[in-house]
Short mmCIF file of C-alpha atoms and ligand atoms in Angstrom, two decimals:
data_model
loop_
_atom_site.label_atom_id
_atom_site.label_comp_id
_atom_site.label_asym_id
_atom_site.label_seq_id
_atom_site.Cartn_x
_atom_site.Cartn_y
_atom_site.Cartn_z
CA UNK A 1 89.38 114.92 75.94
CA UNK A 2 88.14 112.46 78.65
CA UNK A 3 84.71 112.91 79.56
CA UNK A 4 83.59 111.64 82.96
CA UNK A 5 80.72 108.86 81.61
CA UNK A 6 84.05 106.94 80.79
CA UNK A 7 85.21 106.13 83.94
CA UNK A 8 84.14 106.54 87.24
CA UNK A 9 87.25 106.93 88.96
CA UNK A 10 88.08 110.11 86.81
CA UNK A 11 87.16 112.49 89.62
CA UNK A 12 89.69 112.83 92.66
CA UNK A 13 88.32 113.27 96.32
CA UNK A 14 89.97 113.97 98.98
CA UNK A 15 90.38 111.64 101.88
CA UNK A 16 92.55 113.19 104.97
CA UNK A 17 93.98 115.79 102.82
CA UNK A 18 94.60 112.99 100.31
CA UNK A 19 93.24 112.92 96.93
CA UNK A 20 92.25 109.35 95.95
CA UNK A 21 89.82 108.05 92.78
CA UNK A 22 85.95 108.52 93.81
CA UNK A 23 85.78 104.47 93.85
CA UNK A 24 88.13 104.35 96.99
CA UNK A 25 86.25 106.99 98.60
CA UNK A 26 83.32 105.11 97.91
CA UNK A 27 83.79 102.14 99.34
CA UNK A 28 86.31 103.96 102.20
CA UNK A 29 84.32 102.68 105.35
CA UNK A 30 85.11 98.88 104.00
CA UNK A 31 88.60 99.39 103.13
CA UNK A 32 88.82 100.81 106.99
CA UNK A 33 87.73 97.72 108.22
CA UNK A 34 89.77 95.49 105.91
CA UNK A 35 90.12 92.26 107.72
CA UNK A 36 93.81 91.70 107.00
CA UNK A 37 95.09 87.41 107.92
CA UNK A 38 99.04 87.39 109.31
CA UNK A 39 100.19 85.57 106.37
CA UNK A 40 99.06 88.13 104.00
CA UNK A 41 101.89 90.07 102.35
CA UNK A 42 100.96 93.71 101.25
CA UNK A 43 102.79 95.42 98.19
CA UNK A 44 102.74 99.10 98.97
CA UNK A 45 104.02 101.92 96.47
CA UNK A 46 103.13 105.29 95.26
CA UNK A 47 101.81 105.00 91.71
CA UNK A 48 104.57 104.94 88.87
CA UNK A 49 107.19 103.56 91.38
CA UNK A 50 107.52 99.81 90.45
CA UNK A 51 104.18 98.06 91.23
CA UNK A 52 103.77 95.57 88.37
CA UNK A 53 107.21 94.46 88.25
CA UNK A 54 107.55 94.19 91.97
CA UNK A 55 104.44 92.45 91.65
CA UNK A 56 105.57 89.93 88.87
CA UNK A 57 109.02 89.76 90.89
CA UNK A 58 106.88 88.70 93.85
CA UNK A 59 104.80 86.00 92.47
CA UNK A 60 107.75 84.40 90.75
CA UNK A 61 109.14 83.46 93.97
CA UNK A 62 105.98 82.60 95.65
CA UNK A 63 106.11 80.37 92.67
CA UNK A 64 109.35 79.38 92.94
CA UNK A 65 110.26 80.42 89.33
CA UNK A 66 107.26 78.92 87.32
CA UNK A 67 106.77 80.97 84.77
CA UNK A 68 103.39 78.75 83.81
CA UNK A 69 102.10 79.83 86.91
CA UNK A 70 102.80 83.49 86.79
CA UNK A 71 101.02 83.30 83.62
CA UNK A 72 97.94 81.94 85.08
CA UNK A 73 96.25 85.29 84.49
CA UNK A 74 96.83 89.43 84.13
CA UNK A 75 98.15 91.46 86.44
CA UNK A 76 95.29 92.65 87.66
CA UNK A 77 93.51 89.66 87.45
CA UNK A 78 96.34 88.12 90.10
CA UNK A 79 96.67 90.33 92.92
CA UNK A 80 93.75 92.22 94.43
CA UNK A 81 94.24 96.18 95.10
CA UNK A 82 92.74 96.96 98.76
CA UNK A 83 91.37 100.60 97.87
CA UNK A 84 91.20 99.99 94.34
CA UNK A 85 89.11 98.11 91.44
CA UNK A 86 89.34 98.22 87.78
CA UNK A 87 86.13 99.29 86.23
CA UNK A 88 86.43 96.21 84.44
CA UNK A 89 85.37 93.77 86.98
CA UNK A 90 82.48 92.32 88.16
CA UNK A 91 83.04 92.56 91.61
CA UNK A 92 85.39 94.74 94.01
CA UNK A 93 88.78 94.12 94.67
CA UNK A 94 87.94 94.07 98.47
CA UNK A 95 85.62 91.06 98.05
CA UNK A 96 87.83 88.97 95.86
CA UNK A 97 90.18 88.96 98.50
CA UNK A 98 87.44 88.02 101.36
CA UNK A 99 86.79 84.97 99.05
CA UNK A 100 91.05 83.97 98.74
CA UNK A 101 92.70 81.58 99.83
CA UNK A 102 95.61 81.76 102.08
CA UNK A 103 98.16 83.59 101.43
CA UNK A 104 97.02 85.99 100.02
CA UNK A 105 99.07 89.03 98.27
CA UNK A 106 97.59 92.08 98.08
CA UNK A 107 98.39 95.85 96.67
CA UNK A 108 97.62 99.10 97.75
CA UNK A 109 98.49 102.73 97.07
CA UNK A 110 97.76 104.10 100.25
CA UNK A 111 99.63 106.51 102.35
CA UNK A 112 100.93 104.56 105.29
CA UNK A 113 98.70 106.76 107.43
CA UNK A 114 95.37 105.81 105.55
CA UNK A 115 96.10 102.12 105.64
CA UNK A 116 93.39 100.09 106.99
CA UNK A 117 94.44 98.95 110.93
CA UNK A 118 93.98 95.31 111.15
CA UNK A 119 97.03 95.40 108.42
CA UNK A 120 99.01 96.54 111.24
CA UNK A 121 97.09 94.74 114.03
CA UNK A 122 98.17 91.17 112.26
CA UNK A 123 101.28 92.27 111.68
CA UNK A 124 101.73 91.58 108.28
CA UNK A 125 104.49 91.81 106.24
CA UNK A 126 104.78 94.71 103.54
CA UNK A 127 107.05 95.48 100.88
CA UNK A 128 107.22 99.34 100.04
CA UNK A 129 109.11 100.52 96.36
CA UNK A 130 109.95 104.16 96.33
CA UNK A 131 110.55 105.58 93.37
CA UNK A 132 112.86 108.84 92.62
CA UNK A 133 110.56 111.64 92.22
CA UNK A 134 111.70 113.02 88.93
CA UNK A 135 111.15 109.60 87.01
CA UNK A 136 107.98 108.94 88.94
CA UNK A 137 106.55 112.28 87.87
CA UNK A 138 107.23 111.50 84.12
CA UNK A 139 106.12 108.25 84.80
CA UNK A 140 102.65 109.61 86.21
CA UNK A 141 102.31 111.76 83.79
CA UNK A 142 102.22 109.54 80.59
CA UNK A 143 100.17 107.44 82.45
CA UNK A 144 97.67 110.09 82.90
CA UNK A 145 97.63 110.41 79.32
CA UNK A 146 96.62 106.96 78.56
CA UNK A 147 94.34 105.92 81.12
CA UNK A 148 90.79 106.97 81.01
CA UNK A 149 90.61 106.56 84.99
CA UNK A 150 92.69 109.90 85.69
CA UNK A 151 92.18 112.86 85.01
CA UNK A 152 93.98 114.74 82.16
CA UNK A 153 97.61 116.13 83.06
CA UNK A 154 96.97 119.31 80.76
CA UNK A 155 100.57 119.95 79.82
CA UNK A 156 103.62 118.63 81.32
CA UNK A 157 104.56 122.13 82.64
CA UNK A 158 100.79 121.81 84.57
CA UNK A 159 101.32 118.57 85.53
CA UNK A 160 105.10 119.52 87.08
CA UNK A 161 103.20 121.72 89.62
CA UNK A 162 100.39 119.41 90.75
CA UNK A 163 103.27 116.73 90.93
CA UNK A 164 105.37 118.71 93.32
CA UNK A 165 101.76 120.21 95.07
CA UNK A 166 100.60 116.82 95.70
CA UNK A 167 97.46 117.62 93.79
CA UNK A 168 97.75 114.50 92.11
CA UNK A 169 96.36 110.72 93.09
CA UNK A 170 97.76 109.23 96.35
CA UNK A 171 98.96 112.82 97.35
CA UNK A 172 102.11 114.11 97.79
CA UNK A 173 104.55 111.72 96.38
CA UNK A 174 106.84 113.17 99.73
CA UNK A 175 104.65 112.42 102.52
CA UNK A 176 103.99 109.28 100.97
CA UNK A 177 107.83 108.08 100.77
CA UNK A 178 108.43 109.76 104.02
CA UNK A 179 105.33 107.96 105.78
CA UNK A 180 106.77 104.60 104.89
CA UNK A 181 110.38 105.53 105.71
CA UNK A 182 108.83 106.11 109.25
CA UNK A 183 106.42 103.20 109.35
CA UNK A 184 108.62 100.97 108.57
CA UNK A 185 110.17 100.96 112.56
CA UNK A 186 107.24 100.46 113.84
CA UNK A 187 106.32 97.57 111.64
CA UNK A 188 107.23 94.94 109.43
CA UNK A 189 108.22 96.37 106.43
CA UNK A 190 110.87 96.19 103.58
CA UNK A 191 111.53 99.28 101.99
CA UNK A 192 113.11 99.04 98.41
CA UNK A 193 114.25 101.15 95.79
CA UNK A 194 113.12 101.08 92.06
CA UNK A 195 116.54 102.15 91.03
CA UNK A 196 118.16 99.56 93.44
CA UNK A 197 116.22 96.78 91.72
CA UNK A 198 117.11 98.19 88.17
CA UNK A 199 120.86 98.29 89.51
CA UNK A 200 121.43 94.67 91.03
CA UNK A 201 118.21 93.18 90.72
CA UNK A 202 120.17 89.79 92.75
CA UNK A 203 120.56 91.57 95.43
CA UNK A 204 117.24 93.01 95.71
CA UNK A 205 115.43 90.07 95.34
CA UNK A 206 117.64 88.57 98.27
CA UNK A 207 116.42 90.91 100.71
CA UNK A 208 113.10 89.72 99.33
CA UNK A 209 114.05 86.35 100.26
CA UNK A 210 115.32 86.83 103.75
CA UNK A 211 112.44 89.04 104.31
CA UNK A 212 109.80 86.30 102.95
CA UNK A 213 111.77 84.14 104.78
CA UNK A 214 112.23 82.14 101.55
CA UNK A 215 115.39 80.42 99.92
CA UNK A 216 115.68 79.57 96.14
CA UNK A 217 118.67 78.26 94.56
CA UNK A 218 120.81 81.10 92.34
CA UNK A 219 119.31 79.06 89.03
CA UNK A 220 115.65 79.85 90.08
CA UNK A 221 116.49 83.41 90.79
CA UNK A 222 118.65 84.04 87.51
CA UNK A 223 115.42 83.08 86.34
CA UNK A 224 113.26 85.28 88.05
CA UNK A 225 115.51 88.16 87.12
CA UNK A 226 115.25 87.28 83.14
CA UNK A 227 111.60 86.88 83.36
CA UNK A 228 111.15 90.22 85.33
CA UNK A 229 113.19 91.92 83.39
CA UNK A 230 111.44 94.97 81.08
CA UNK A 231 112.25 93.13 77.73
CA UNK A 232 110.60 90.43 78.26
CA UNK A 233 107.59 91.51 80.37
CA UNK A 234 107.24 93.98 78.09
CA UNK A 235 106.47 90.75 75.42
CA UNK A 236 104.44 89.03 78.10
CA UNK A 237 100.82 89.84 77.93
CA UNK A 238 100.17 88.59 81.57
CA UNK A 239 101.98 90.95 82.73
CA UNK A 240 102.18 94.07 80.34
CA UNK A 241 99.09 95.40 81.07
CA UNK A 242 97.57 94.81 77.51
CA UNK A 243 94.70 92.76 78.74
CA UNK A 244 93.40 95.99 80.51
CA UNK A 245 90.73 97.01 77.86
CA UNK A 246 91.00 100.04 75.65
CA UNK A 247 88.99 102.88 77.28
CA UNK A 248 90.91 102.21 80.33
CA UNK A 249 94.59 101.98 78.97
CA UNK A 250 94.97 103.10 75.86
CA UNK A 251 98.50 101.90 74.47
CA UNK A 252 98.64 103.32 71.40
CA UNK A 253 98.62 106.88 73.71
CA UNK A 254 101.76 105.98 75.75
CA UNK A 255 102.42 101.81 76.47
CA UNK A 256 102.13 100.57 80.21
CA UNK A 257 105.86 99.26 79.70
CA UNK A 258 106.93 102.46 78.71
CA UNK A 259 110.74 103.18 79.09
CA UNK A 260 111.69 101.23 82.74
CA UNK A 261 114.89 103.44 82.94
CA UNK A 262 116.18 105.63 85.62
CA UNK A 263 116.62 108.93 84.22
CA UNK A 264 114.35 109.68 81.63
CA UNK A 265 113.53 112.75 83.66
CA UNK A 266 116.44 114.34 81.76
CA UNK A 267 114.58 114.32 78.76
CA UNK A 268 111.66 115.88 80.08
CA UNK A 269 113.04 118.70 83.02
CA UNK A 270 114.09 121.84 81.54
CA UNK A 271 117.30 123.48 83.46
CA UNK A 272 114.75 125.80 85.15
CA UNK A 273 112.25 122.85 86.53
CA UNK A 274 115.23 121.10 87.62
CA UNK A 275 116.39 123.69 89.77
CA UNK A 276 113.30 124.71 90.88
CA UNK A 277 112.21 121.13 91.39
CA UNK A 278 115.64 120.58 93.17
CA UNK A 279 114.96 123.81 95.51
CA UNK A 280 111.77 122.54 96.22
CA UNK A 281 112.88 118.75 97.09
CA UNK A 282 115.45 119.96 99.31
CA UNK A 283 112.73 121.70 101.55
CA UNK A 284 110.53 118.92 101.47
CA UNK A 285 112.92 116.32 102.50
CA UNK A 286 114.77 118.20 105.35
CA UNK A 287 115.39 116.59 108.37
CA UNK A 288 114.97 112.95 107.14
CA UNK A 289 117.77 110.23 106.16
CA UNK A 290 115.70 108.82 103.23
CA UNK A 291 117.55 109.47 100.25
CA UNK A 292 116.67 108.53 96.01
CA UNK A 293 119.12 108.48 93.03
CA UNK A 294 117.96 109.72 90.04
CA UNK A 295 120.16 107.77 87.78
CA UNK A 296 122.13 104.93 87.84
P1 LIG B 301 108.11 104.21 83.03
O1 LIG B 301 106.84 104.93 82.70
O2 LIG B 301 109.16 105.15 83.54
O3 LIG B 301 108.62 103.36 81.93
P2 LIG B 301 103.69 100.90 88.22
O4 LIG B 301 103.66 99.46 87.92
O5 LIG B 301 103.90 101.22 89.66
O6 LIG B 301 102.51 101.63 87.63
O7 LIG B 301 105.00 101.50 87.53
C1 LIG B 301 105.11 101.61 86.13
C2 LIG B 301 106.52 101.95 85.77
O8 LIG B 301 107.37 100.80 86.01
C3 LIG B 301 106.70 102.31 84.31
O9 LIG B 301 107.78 103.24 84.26
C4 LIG B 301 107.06 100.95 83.73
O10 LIG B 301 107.69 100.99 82.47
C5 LIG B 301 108.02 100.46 84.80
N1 LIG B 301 108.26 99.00 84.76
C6 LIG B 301 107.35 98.02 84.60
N2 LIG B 301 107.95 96.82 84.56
C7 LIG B 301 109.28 97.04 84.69
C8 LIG B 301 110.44 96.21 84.71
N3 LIG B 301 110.34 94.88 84.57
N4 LIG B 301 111.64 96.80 84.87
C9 LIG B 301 111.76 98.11 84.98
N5 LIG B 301 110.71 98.97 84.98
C10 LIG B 301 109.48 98.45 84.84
#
């Protein structure tokens, strides 16, 4: 059982309807006021959706495909989280960034509504991964299990409700892909698909490219693809998550790099939560053109 001494983000509070970890809420007014700089590039996803490997993906090609330099520390140690900070640090996320140099890259989990203004006042660019619901609520829900700063899921059957409730951190996984979907003509973003990457990661990291406004030659990014590929950051403890200590992620509950495959839902849905889940989904996504595949 977790007990709340271990971790102060354990307890969820709600911001705008939102549940979030008590750290965000606590330093809320400052993430409001986040002083975003035009050249910063913002990674936005729901949890479970693709972060680290979007992240790794990301950094390889501001990097141009050194792998030395990707390796220059974890991945939490790299990239700051806006709302977040791992209980691990000295200092907050927020004022790590303050203190980096240009550019900076930076990663959030925040509804698009919640996001601090001056983000969208400089007009910088953001990259959003969506993840398909079904694999993103298994995903969650291990990840619950091993990390000391969420709550416990109970049982998976428990954890299918809050899931589909949006009693879970970040909210409602919907209004979360549906904010983006809609933000994203208003402002610059590039929305992506975990299963899209998984698919033809090439193409994928093209739009990346052309977004970034960025060319490589095809050698540096069949490099970047075999270097963000699962395997092998799986085996990379820069990016695995490993370095996180033990009372936050425990891996010998459930690994970070757990399956990275579309469809393990399957193994985990019983024919009654998929058609209930499947009822449900289809009232929650009326009326928009967003769409997700749940295997590939
Ligand atoms: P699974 O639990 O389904 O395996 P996030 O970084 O947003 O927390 O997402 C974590 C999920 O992304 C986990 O999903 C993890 O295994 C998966 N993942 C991490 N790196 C990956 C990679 N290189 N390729 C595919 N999936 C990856």
């Amino acid at each position: 059982e977790k007990t709340e001494e271990e971790s102060t983000l354990i307890n969820l509070l709600e911001i705008d309807g939102v549940m979030l970890p008590v750290i965000s809420k606590e330093i809320w007014a400052r993430v409001c006021n986040f002083q975003a700089r035009p050249d910063d590039l913002i990674l936005a996803t729901y949890p479970k959706s693709g972060t680290t490997w979007t992240q790794e993906i990301l950094d390889m090609i501001h990097n141009d495909g050194d792998v030395a330099k990707c390796q220059r520390a974890t991945s939490t140690e790299r990239h700051p989280f806006i709302e977040l900070t791992f209980t691990h640090k000295e200092k907050l996320d927020l004022d790590w960034a303050n203190e980096m140099p240009s550019p900076r890259m930076l990663k959030t989990h925040l509804p698009s509504h919640l996001m601090p203004p001056n983000i969208w006042k400089q007009n910088c660019k953001v990259i959003y991964v969506a993840r398909n619901p079904k694999d993103c609520m298994v995903s969650s829900y291990y990840f619950h299990k091993m990390t000391s700063m969420l709550p416990d899921p109970k049982s998976w059957e428990d954890f299918f409700e809050k899931f589909m409730a949006g009693k879970v951190v970040c909210g409602s996984w919907y209004d979360h892909v549906k904010g983006w979907w809609a933000a994203k003509d208003k402002y610059q973003i590039l929305y992506l698909f975990y299963e899209d990457m998984k698919r033809n990661p090439k193409r994928e990291i093209h739009k990346m490219l052309e977004f970034l406004g960025k060319t490589l030659s095809e050698d540096v990014i069949d490099k970047i693809i075999y270097h963000t590929s699962f395997d092998v950051m799986k085996e990379n403890p820069m990016a695995n998550q490993t370095g996180v200590p033990t009372h936050i992620f425990d891996h010998s509950i459930s690994h970070f790099m757990r399956k990275g495959m579309p469809g393990d839902w399957k193994n985990h849905f019983t024919v009654a939560m998929n058609e209930t889940f499947d009822k449900h989904y289809k009232k929650k996504m009326e009326g928009t053109t967003l769409t997700f595949c749940t295997e590939i």
